[in-house]
Rosetta silent file (secondary structure, phi, psi, omega in degrees, C-alpha in Angstrom):
SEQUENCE: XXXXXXXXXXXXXXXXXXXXXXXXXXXXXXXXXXXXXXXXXXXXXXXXXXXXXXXXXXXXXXXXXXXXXXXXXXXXXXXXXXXXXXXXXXXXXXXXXXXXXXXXXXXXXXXXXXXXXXXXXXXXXXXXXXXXXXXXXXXXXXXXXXXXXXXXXXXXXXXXXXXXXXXXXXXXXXXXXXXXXXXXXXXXXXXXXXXXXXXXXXXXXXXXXXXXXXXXXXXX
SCORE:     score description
SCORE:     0.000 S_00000001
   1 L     0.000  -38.591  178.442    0.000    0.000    0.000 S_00000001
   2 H   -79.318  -29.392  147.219    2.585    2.312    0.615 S_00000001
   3 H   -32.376  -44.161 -144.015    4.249    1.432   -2.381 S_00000001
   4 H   -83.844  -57.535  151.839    1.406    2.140   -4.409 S_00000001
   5 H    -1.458  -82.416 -115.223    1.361    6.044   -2.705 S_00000001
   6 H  -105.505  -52.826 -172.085    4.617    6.534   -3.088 S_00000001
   7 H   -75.750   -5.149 -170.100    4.493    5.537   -6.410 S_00000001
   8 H   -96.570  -22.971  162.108    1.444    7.893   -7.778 S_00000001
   9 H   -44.000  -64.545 -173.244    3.136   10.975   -5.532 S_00000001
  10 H   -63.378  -68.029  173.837    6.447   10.236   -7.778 S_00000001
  11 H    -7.815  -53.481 -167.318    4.557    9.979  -11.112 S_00000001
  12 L  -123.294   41.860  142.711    3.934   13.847  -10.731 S_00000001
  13 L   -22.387  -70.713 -178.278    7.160   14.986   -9.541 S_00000001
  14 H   -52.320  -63.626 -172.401    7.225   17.984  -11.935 S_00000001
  15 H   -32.808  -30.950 -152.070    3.493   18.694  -10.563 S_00000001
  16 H   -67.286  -59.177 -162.559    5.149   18.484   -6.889 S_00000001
  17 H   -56.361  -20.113  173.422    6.932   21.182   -7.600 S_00000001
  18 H  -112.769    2.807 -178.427    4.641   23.434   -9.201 S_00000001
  19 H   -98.261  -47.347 -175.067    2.005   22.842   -6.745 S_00000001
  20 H   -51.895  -58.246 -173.332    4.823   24.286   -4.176 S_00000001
  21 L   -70.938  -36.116 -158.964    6.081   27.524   -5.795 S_00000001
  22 H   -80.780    3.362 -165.896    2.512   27.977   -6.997 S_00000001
  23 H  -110.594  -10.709  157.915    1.169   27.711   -3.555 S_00000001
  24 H   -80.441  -40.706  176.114    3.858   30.099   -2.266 S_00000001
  25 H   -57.393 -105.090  134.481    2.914   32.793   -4.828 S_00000001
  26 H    32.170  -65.719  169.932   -0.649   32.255   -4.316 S_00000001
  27 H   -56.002  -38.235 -173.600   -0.298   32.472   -0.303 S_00000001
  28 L   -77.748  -47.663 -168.201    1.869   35.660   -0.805 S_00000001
  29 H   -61.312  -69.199 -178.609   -0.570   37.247   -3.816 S_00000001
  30 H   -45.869  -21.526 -176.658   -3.760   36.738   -1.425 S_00000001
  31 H   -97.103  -27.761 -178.005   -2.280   37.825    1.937 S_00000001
  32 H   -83.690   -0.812  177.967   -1.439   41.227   -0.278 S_00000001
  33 L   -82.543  155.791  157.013   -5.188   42.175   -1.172 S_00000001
  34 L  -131.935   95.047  175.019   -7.030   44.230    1.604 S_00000001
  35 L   175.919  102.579  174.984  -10.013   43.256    0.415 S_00000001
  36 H   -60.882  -39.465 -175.677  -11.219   40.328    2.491 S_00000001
  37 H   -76.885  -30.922 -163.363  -13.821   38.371    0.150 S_00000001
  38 H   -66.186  -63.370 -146.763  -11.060   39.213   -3.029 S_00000001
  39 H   -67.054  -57.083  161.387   -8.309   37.724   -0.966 S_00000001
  40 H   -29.588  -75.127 -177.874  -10.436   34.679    0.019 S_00000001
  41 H   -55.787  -24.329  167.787  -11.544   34.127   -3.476 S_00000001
  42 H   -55.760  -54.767 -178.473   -7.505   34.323   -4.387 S_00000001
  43 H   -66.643  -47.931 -163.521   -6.901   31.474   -1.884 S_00000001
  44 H   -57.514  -83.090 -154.716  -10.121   29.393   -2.979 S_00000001
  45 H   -76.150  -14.714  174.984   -9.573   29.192   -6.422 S_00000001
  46 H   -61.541  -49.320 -172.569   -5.479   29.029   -6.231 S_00000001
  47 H   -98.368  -11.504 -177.424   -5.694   26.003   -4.142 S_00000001
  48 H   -59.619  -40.198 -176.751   -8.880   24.266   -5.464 S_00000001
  49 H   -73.274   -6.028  168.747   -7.204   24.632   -9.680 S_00000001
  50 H   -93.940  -36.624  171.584   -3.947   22.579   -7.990 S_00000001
  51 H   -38.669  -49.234 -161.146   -6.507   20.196   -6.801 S_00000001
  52 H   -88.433  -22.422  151.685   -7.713   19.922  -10.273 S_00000001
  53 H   -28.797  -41.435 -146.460   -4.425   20.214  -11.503 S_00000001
  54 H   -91.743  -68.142 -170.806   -3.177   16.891   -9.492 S_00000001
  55 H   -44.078  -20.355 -177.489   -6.462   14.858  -11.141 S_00000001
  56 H   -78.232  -62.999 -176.835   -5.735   15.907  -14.773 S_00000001
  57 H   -74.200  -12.736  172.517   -1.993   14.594  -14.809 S_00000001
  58 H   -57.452  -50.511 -171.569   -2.746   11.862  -12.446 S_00000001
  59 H   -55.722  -55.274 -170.140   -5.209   10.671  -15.485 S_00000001
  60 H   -65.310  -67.646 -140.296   -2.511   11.557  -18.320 S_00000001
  61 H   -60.470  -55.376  177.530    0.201   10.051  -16.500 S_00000001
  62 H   -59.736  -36.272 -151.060   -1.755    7.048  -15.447 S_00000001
  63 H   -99.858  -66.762 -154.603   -3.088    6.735  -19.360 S_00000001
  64 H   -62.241  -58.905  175.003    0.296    7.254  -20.808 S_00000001
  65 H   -55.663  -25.385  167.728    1.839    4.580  -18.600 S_00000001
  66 L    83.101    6.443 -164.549   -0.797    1.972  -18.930 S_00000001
  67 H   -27.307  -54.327  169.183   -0.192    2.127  -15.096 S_00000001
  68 H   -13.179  -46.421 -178.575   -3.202   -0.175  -15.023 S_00000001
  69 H   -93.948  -64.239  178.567   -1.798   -2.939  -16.844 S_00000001
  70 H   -43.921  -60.580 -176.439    1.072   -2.945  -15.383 S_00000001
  71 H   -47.866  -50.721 -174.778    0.009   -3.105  -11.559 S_00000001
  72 L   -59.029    6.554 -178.863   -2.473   -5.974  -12.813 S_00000001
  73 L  -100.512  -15.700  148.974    0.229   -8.095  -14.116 S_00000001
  74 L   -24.520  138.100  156.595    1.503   -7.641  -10.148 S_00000001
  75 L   -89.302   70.456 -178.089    0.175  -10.175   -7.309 S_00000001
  76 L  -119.800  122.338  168.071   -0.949   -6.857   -5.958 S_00000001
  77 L   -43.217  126.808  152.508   -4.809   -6.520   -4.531 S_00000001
  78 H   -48.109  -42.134 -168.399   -7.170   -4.543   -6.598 S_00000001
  79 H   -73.972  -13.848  166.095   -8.836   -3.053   -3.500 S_00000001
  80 H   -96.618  -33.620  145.508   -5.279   -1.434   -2.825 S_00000001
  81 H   -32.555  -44.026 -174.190   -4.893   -0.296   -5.740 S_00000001
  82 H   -66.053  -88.035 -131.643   -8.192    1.727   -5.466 S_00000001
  83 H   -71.472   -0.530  173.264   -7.808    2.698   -1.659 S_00000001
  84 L  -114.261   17.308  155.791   -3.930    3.918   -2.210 S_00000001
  85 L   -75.026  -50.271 -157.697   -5.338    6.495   -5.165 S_00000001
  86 H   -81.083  -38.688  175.006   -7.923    7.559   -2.797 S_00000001
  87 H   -83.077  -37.237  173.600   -5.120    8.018    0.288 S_00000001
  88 H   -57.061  -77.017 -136.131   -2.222   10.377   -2.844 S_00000001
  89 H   -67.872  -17.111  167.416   -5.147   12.122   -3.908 S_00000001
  90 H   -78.598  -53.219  143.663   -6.355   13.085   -0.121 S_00000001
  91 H   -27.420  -51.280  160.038   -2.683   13.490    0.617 S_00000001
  92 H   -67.258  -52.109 -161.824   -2.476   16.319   -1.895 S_00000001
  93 H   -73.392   -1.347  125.834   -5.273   18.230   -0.879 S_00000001
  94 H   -21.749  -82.429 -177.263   -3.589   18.338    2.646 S_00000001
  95 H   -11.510  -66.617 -125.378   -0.537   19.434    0.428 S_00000001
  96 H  -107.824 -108.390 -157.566   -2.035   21.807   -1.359 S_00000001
  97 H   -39.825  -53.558 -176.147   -4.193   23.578    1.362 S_00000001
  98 H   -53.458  -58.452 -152.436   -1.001   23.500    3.978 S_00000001
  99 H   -81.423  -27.722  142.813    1.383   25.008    1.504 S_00000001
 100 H   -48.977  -60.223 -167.071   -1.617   28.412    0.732 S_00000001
 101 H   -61.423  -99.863 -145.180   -2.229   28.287    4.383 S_00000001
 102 H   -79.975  -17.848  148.088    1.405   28.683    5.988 S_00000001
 103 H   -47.783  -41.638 -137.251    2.553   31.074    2.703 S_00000001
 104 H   -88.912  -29.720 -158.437    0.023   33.475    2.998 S_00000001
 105 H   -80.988  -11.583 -169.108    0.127   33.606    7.280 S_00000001
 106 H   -96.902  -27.147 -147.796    4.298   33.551    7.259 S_00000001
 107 H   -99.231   -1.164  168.689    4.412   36.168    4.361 S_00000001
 108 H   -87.341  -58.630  163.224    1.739   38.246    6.882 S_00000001
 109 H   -19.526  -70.603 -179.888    4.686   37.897    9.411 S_00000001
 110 L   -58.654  -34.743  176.656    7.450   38.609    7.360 S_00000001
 111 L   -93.424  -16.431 -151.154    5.466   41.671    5.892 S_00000001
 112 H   -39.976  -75.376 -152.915    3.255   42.761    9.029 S_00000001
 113 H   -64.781  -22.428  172.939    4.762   46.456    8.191 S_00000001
 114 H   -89.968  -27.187  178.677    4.273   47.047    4.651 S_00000001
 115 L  -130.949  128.430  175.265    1.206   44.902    3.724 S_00000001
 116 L  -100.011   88.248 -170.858   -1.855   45.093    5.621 S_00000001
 117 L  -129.840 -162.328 -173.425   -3.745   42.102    3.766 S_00000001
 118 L  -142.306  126.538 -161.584   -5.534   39.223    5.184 S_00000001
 119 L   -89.396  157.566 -169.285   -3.751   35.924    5.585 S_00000001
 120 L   -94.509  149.891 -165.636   -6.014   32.490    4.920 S_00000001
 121 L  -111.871  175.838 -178.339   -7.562   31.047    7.961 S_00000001
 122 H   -58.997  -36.213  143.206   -8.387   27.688    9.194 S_00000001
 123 H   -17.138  -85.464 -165.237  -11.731   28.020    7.333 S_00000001
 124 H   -62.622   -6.415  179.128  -11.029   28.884    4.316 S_00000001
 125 H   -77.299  -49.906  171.348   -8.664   25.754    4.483 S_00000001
 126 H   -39.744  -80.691  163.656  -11.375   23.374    5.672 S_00000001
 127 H    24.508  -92.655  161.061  -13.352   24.780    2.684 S_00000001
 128 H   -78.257  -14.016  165.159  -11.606   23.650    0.295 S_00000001
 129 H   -76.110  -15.103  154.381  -10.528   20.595    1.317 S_00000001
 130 H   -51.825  -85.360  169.489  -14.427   19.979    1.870 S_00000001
 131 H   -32.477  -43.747  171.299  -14.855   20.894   -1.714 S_00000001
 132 H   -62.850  -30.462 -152.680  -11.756   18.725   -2.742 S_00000001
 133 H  -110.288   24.083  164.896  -13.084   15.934   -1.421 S_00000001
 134 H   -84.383  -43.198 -164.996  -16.682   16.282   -2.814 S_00000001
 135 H   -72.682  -52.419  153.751  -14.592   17.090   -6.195 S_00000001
 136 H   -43.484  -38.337 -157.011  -12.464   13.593   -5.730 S_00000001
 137 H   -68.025  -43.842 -172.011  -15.897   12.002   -4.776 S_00000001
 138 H   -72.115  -60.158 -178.804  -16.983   12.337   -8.180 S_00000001
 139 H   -66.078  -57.562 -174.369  -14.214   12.157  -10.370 S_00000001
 140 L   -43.100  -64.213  162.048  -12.376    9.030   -9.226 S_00000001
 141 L    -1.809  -73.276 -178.913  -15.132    6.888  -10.444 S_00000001
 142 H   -65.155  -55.949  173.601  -15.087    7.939  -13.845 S_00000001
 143 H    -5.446  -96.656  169.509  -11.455    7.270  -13.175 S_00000001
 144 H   -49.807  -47.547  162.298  -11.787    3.683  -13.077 S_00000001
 145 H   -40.224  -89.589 -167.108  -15.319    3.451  -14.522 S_00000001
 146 L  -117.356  156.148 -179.333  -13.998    4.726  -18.188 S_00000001
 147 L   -92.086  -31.127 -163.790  -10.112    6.504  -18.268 S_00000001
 148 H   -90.452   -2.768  175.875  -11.715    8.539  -20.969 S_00000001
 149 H   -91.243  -34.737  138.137  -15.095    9.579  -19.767 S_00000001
 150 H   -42.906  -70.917  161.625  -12.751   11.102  -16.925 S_00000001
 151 H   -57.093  -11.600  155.110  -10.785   13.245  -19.072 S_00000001
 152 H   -42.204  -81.455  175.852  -14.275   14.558  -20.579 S_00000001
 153 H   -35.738  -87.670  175.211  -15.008   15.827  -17.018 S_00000001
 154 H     5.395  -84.866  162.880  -11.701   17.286  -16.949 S_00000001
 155 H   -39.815  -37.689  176.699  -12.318   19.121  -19.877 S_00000001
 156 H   -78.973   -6.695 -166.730  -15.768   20.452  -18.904 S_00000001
 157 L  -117.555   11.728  176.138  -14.454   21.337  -15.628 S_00000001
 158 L  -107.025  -36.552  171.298  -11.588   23.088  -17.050 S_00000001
 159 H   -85.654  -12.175  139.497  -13.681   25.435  -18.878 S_00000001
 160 H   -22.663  -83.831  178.804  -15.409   26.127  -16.147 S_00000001
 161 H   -57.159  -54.700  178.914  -12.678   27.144  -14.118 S_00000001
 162 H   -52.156  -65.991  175.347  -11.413   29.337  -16.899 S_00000001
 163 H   -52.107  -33.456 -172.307  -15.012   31.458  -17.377 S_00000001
 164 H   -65.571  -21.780  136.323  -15.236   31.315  -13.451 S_00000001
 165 H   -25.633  -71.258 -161.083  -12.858   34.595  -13.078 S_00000001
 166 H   -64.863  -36.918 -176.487  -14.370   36.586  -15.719 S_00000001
 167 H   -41.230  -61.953 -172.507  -18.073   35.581  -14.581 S_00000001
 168 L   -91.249   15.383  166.385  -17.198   37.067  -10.875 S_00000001
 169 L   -89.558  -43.880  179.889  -14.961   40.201  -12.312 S_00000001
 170 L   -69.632  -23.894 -148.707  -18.232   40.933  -14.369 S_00000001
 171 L  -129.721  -64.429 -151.211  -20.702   39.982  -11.585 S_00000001
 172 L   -57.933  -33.487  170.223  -18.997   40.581   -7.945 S_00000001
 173 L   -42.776  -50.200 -148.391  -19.671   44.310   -7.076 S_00000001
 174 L   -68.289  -52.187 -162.789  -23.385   43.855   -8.493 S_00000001
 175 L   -60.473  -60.729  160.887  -23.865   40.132   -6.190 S_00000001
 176 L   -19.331  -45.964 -178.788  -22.054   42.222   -3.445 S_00000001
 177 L  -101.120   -5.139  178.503  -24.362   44.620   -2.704 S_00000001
 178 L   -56.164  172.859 -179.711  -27.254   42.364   -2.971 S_00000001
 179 L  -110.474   -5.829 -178.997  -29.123   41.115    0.105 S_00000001
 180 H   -95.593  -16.607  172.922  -28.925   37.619   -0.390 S_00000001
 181 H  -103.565    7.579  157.775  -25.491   38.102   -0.490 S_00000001
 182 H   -76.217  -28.242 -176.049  -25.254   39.900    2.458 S_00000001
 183 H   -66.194  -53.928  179.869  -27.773   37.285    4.250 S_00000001
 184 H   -46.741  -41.027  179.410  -24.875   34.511    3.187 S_00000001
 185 H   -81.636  -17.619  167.143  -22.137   36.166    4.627 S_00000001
 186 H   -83.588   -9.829  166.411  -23.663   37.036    7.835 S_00000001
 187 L   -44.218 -177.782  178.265  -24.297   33.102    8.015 S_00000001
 188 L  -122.459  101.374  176.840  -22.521   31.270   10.587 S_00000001
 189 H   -52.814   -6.181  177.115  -19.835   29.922    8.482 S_00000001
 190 H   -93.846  -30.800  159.784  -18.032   27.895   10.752 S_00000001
 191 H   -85.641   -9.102  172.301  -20.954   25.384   10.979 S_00000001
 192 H   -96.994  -35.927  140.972  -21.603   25.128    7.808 S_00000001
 193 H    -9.403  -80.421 -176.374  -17.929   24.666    6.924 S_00000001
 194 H   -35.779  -50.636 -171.166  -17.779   22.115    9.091 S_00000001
 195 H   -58.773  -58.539 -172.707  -21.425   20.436    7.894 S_00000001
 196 H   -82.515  -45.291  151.281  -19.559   20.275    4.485 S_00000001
 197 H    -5.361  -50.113 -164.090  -16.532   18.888    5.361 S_00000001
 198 H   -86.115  -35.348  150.287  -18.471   16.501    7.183 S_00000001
 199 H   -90.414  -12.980  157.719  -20.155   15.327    3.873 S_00000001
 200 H   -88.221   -9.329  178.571  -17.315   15.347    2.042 S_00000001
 201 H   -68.537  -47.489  173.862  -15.778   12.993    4.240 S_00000001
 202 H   -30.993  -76.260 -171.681  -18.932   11.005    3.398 S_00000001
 203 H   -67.520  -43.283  172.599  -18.857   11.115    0.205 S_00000001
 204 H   -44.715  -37.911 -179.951  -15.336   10.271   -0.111 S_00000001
 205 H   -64.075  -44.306 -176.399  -15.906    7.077    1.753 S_00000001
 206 H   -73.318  -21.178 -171.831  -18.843    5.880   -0.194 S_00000001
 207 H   -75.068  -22.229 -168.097  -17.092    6.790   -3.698 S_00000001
 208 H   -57.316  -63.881 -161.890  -13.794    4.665   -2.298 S_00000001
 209 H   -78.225  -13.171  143.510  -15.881    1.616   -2.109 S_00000001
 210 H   -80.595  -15.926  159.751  -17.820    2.279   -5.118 S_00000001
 211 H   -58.459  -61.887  177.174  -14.647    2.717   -7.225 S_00000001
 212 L   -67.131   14.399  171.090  -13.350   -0.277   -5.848 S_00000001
 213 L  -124.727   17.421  167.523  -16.369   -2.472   -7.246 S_00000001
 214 L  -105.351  -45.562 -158.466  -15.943   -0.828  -10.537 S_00000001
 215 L  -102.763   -3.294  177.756  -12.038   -1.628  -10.603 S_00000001
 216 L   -99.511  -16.983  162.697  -12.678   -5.492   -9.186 S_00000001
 217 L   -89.163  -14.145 -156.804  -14.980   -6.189  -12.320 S_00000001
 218 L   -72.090  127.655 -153.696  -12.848   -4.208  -14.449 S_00000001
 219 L  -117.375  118.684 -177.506  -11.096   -6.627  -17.286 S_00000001
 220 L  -100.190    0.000    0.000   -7.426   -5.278  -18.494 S_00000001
């Protein structure tokens, strides 16, 4: 099992590497707005697009390599196979979320006199790692289910992500001043954080064991 980790972590070496400096920029850019919701949406989508990052080349990588084929010619369990995908890709979003988190709060340190910004909180960490693992919940399936009905999603969820900037550059003043989106933000975000977390955890569990009864019928 730890093998199998170790080995989908290495696979995306280059990735490692770009999830780090990008997560140091990205902690530094976001701690420099003074503009609390901007800065927040900086952190959000910085580490959630490494998230999506890690699943796109995971796919290619995995695709390119035949990884599949290979492990099955192994006396290696399918069910570890699944459940050490499911432990990298939870692994990262840890990664990922840690390395935004302790940029943005040491470069408020480091800066305290020059930049008055707002460093990401334990929250906004939760968040996304909520979100990641609703976002994992989904995808991995299709993983294993089809390699290529996975890289669809990809694609649709890459264009997404691309329009979702301009959409709230175009939209966020007007949604701002609104009342529904004042009623949201006066919610009390720490239980509902929490709530979702609490279903992504969920969900994460239940997709592990339906992925792994998708990859134990699954004929290489």
């Amino acid at each position: 099992m730890k093998q199998l980790v170790i080995k989908d972590i290495r696979l995306l070496k280059i990735i490692n590497l770009v999830i780090l400096c990008g997560g140091i920029l990205f902690g530094y850019i976001g701690m420099s707005i003074d503009h609390v919701y901007k800065s927040k949406l900086v952190y959000g989508f910085a580490m959630f697009i490494m998230v999506y990052m890690v699943s796109m080349f995971s796919t290619q990588y995995d695709v390119k390599g035949k990884t599949d084929m290979m492990l099955n010619s192994f006396p290696v369990d399918r069910y570890d196979i699944v459940k050490s995908k499911y432990i990298s890709m939870g692994l990262y979003i840890l990664f990922i979320t840690g390395v935004v988190f302790l940029s943005s709060n040491i470069s408020r340190i480091i800066f305290n006199t020059t930049i008055a910004g707002n460093p990401a909180t334990i929250w906004d960490v939760l968040f996304i790692f909520g979100l990641s693992l609703v976002f994992f919940s989904i995808y991995l399936p299709f993983h294993y289910y089809n390699v290529g009905k996975a890289q669809a999603f990809n694609q649709i969820f890459y264009i997404i992500l691309i329009l979702l900037p301009n959409v709230i550059r175009r939209f966020g003043k007007k949604v701002e001043n609104t009342e529904i989106f004042q009623g949201i933000i006066n919610m009390d975000w720490k239980i509902v954080i929490l709530m979702f977390v609490g279903v992504g955890v969920i969900m994460y569990l239940i997709s592990l064991q339906i992925s792994k009864n998708i990859y134990k019928g699954k004929e290489f």
